[in-house]
Amino acid sequence: MLTGKEPAQAIKDEVAERITKLGKRVGLATVLVGDDPASEVYVRMKHKAAAKVGMYTYDHHIPGDTPQGEVEDLVRNLNADPAVDGILVQLPLPDGLNPDTVIDIIDPGKDADGLHPYSLGLIMLERSGGAVPATPQGIMKMLDFYDIETEGKLAVVIGRSRLVGRPMGMLLNHKAANSTVVYAHSRTKDLESITAMADILIVAAGRPGLVTVNGVKPGAVVVDVGINRVDDQLVGDVDFDSIAEVASAITPVPGGVGPMTIASLLLNTVALAETRAEAG
Ligand code: GUN
């Protein structure tokens, strides 16, 4: 089983060391708009993890009916605040707010989540220097930690979101990974026959039970990015128990990808702080 705890701890240990070596305060600002309970939990977990590695956090929790212009002004203020090395705007934003224009305003040099078009553009070009979206970055680090070969493998990614699916496919497509990537999504025909070809199957659709054992090749590696609340329990997008019988490796939910996302956010933030410190 591909649990996130150990690889996430390895990253967090590295982050703590790098913060000590940097010798200055490293600050992460979070922006949470509204009171979505899941988002509140995620942001709280990020703050807790940041504190544990010695990172300072600045918590901006603002009402769900905050006008677009005020949310954007908050991001501008954080861009200008020298104590802030990384900015994270928790998604989704409440209905009525446009996430694109909010994220566009984040200084790419403070883009802790790697969601700015500039950061994503660097990824498309396989160029270094920008932050990599936390969840796909965490998944790549997890595959690496568990010595899972990506070279020449058929990777099927279900989902094409800015947060996960689209950058995930790009990272697997990079020469550093050399997978052959297929993007599947809600309009894909005969999804099961496509996922059944995958050596590496990444599922980020947010639909519990989307992938059953019939859609998994024996020996495949299955990474479940879904976090769904069903009957008061957290479940992923795949039928864990039956797939675990045939897959060579599978991530649990919770305790799989989630901890890697948080660790990668901290890693991005310390890297941004180092770059800012070098620039003076
Ligand atoms: N919402 C769900 N996951 C994430 C994430 O990794 N980053 C942000 N900003 N919002 C999210």
XYZ file of C-alpha atoms and ligand atoms in Angstrom:
291
model
C 0.000 0.000 0.000
C 1.266 3.424 -0.924
C 0.754 5.373 2.263
C 1.631 9.044 2.309
C 2.876 9.274 5.865
C 6.500 8.230 5.373
C 7.277 10.072 2.133
C 5.468 13.163 3.464
C 7.539 13.048 6.637
C 10.732 12.812 4.585
C 9.728 15.969 2.700
C 8.755 17.781 5.896
C 12.084 16.892 7.500
C 13.817 18.366 4.456
C 11.676 21.518 4.667
C 12.482 21.956 8.377
C 16.189 21.634 7.623
C 16.026 24.124 4.782
C 14.167 26.639 6.965
C 16.852 26.338 9.641
C 19.593 26.733 7.049
C 17.904 29.762 5.520
C 18.014 31.437 8.931
C 15.018 33.667 8.423
C 11.287 33.460 9.051
C 9.430 31.672 6.302
C 5.797 32.736 6.009
C 2.825 31.102 4.314
C -0.395 33.090 3.950
C -3.637 31.239 3.385
C -6.804 32.754 2.011
C -10.016 30.923 2.782
C -13.217 32.508 1.543
C -16.470 31.294 3.070
C -17.174 28.411 5.361
C -16.975 25.228 3.316
C -16.326 22.671 6.073
C -13.952 20.517 3.989
C -11.876 23.553 3.007
C -11.746 24.671 6.647
C -10.350 21.267 7.600
C -7.758 21.324 4.789
C -6.555 24.810 5.676
C -6.313 23.909 9.352
C -4.223 20.852 8.456
C -1.930 23.015 6.341
C -1.414 25.458 9.222
C -0.662 22.635 11.628
C 1.834 21.032 9.268
C 3.507 24.404 8.614
C 3.907 25.082 12.332
C 5.521 21.669 12.816
C 8.288 22.460 10.323
C 8.868 25.907 11.813
C 7.017 27.896 9.190
C 4.907 30.934 10.113
C 1.352 31.088 8.849
C -0.943 34.026 8.247
C -4.572 33.029 8.299
C -7.007 35.085 6.230
C -10.466 33.616 6.645
C -12.970 36.000 5.107
C -16.755 35.818 4.613
C -18.199 33.982 1.630
C -19.940 37.142 0.417
C -16.713 39.168 0.195
C -16.761 41.035 -3.140
C -14.318 39.923 -5.849
C -12.412 43.218 -5.636
C -11.796 42.798 -1.908
C -10.474 39.279 -2.315
C -8.153 40.570 -5.034
C -7.004 43.467 -2.828
C -6.170 40.998 -0.075
C -3.972 39.040 -2.502
C -2.289 42.287 -3.623
C -1.531 43.131 -0.002
C -0.015 39.694 0.543
C 2.089 40.133 -2.602
C 3.478 43.321 -1.080
C 3.993 41.921 2.442
C 7.679 41.065 2.981
C 6.768 38.562 5.724
C 4.858 36.451 3.217
C 6.869 34.024 1.092
C 3.980 31.916 -0.158
C 0.298 32.569 -0.816
C -2.345 29.875 -1.016
C -5.910 30.628 -2.057
C -7.975 27.631 -1.045
C -10.233 26.394 -3.828
C -13.041 26.187 -4.645
C -14.050 29.795 -4.079
C -17.753 30.370 -3.289
C -20.135 30.754 -6.239
C -19.982 34.240 -7.666
C -16.232 34.646 -7.249
C -13.976 34.085 -10.243
C -10.964 32.005 -9.183
C -9.023 32.748 -12.371
C -8.759 36.475 -11.768
C -7.849 35.932 -8.098
C -5.087 33.457 -8.939
C -3.846 35.633 -11.819
C -3.054 38.350 -9.260
C -0.819 36.160 -7.070
C 2.833 37.091 -7.589
C 4.257 33.971 -9.331
C 7.226 34.336 -6.970
C 4.815 33.692 -4.067
C 2.628 31.098 -5.779
C 2.872 28.398 -3.093
C 0.334 26.162 -4.781
C 1.742 26.418 -8.305
C -1.636 27.344 -9.741
C -0.717 30.647 -11.428
C -0.716 30.518 -15.248
C 3.011 31.366 -15.207
C 3.827 28.434 -12.908
C 1.674 26.108 -15.023
C 3.294 27.441 -18.209
C 6.732 26.519 -16.895
C 5.463 23.013 -16.233
C 4.085 22.737 -19.741
C 7.551 23.623 -21.047
C 9.305 21.327 -18.555
C 11.225 24.296 -17.213
C 12.320 24.569 -13.602
C 12.051 27.584 -11.336
C 8.331 27.700 -10.650
C 6.172 26.080 -8.031
C 4.570 22.786 -9.024
C 0.932 22.204 -8.022
C 0.997 20.509 -4.664
C -1.081 17.404 -5.346
C 0.527 16.257 -8.611
C 3.953 17.120 -7.227
C 3.173 15.034 -4.143
C 2.107 12.107 -6.317
C 5.331 12.244 -8.347
C 7.334 12.287 -5.123
C 5.336 9.380 -3.786
C 5.984 7.298 -6.940
C 9.651 8.137 -6.590
C 9.741 7.270 -2.883
C 8.238 3.844 -3.570
C 10.543 3.242 -6.580
C 7.686 3.010 -9.041
C 9.019 3.136 -12.586
C 7.225 5.609 -14.850
C 9.451 5.338 -17.943
C 7.582 3.895 -20.919
C 4.508 3.181 -18.825
C 0.987 3.927 -19.932
C -0.403 6.430 -17.443
C -4.108 7.153 -17.553
C -5.198 10.272 -15.675
C -8.909 10.685 -14.978
C -9.648 14.361 -14.520
C -8.320 17.534 -16.109
C -8.583 20.127 -13.352
C -6.089 22.908 -12.799
C -5.411 21.530 -9.321
C -4.671 17.935 -10.204
C -5.471 16.226 -13.501
C -3.992 18.524 -16.110
C -0.657 19.235 -14.400
C -0.490 15.588 -13.325
C -0.524 14.455 -16.937
C 2.136 17.014 -17.829
C 4.487 15.861 -15.066
C 4.139 12.251 -16.210
C 4.718 13.378 -19.786
C 7.943 15.205 -18.866
C 11.205 13.651 -20.016
C 11.979 13.269 -16.324
C 9.181 10.667 -16.141
C 8.679 9.516 -19.753
C 5.246 7.996 -19.344
C 2.781 7.800 -22.210
C -0.160 9.812 -20.962
C -3.862 9.498 -21.692
C -6.239 12.070 -20.236
C -9.676 10.659 -19.523
C -12.586 12.771 -18.303
C -16.336 12.973 -17.922
C -16.923 12.803 -21.695
C -14.574 9.894 -22.312
C -16.324 6.992 -24.042
C -15.908 3.520 -22.588
C -13.817 4.717 -19.669
C -13.410 1.224 -18.283
C -11.668 -0.178 -21.343
C -9.231 2.759 -21.280
C -8.411 2.576 -17.589
C -7.981 -1.192 -17.933
C -4.944 -0.538 -20.160
C -3.179 1.656 -17.612
C 0.057 0.661 -15.939
C -0.374 3.725 -13.735
C -3.908 4.917 -13.077
C -4.436 8.303 -11.443
C -8.032 9.015 -10.486
C -8.963 12.595 -9.665
C -12.626 12.861 -10.553
C -14.297 13.389 -7.174
C -16.786 10.566 -7.798
C -16.881 7.694 -5.346
C -16.963 4.268 -6.960
C -15.975 5.637 -10.382
C -13.337 2.946 -10.914
C -14.121 -0.667 -10.086
C -11.881 -3.694 -10.287
C -13.100 -4.275 -13.869
C -11.318 -1.093 -14.915
C -7.944 -2.054 -13.470
C -5.238 -4.143 -15.095
C -3.676 -6.739 -12.798
C -0.405 -5.336 -11.506
C -1.337 -1.704 -12.140
C -0.411 1.099 -9.753
C -3.535 2.976 -8.656
C -3.384 6.469 -7.185
C -6.688 7.680 -5.764
C -6.919 11.446 -5.406
C -10.625 11.540 -4.539
C -11.794 12.556 -1.091
C -15.538 12.052 -0.813
C -17.705 11.992 2.266
C -20.113 9.045 2.035
C -22.253 8.027 5.032
C -19.948 10.106 7.234
C -16.850 8.281 6.043
C -14.081 9.523 3.775
C -13.697 7.443 0.634
C -11.783 7.901 -2.592
C -12.901 7.514 -6.201
C -11.995 3.839 -6.528
C -13.283 0.608 -4.977
C -10.320 0.151 -2.685
C -10.892 -3.357 -1.330
C -11.496 -5.162 -4.616
C -8.813 -3.227 -6.505
C -6.244 -3.842 -3.768
C -6.520 -7.546 -4.637
C -5.318 -7.044 -8.219
C -3.245 -3.842 -8.181
C 0.480 -4.030 -7.449
C 0.098 -0.893 -5.333
C -2.721 1.437 -4.338
C -3.029 4.604 -2.267
C -5.518 4.601 0.623
C -8.019 7.373 1.345
C -7.416 8.990 3.730
C -3.686 8.707 4.369
C -2.479 8.385 0.788
C -2.176 11.439 -1.455
C -3.464 13.943 1.139
C -0.334 14.118 3.306
C 1.788 14.439 0.153
C -0.196 17.483 -0.985
C 0.456 19.249 2.299
C 4.152 18.352 2.336
C 4.552 19.616 -1.239
C 2.917 22.924 -0.361
C 5.495 23.395 2.403
C 8.288 22.405 0.023
C 7.114 24.945 -2.553
C 6.948 27.637 0.129
C 10.479 27.109 1.412
C 11.784 27.031 -2.170
C 10.075 30.362 -2.873
C 11.547 31.789 0.356
C 15.032 30.666 -0.682
C 14.659 32.269 -4.087
C 13.460 35.530 -2.502
C 16.350 35.474 -0.031
C 18.863 34.953 -2.865
C 17.344 37.841 -4.819
C 17.743 39.980 -1.676
N -8.662 22.582 -2.812
C -8.502 21.242 -2.758
N -7.201 20.938 -2.830
C -6.522 22.092 -2.931
C -5.151 22.426 -3.044
O -4.262 21.586 -3.079
N -4.886 23.742 -3.123
C -5.837 24.682 -3.119
N -5.476 25.959 -3.203
N -7.122 24.430 -3.020
C -7.462 23.131 -2.928
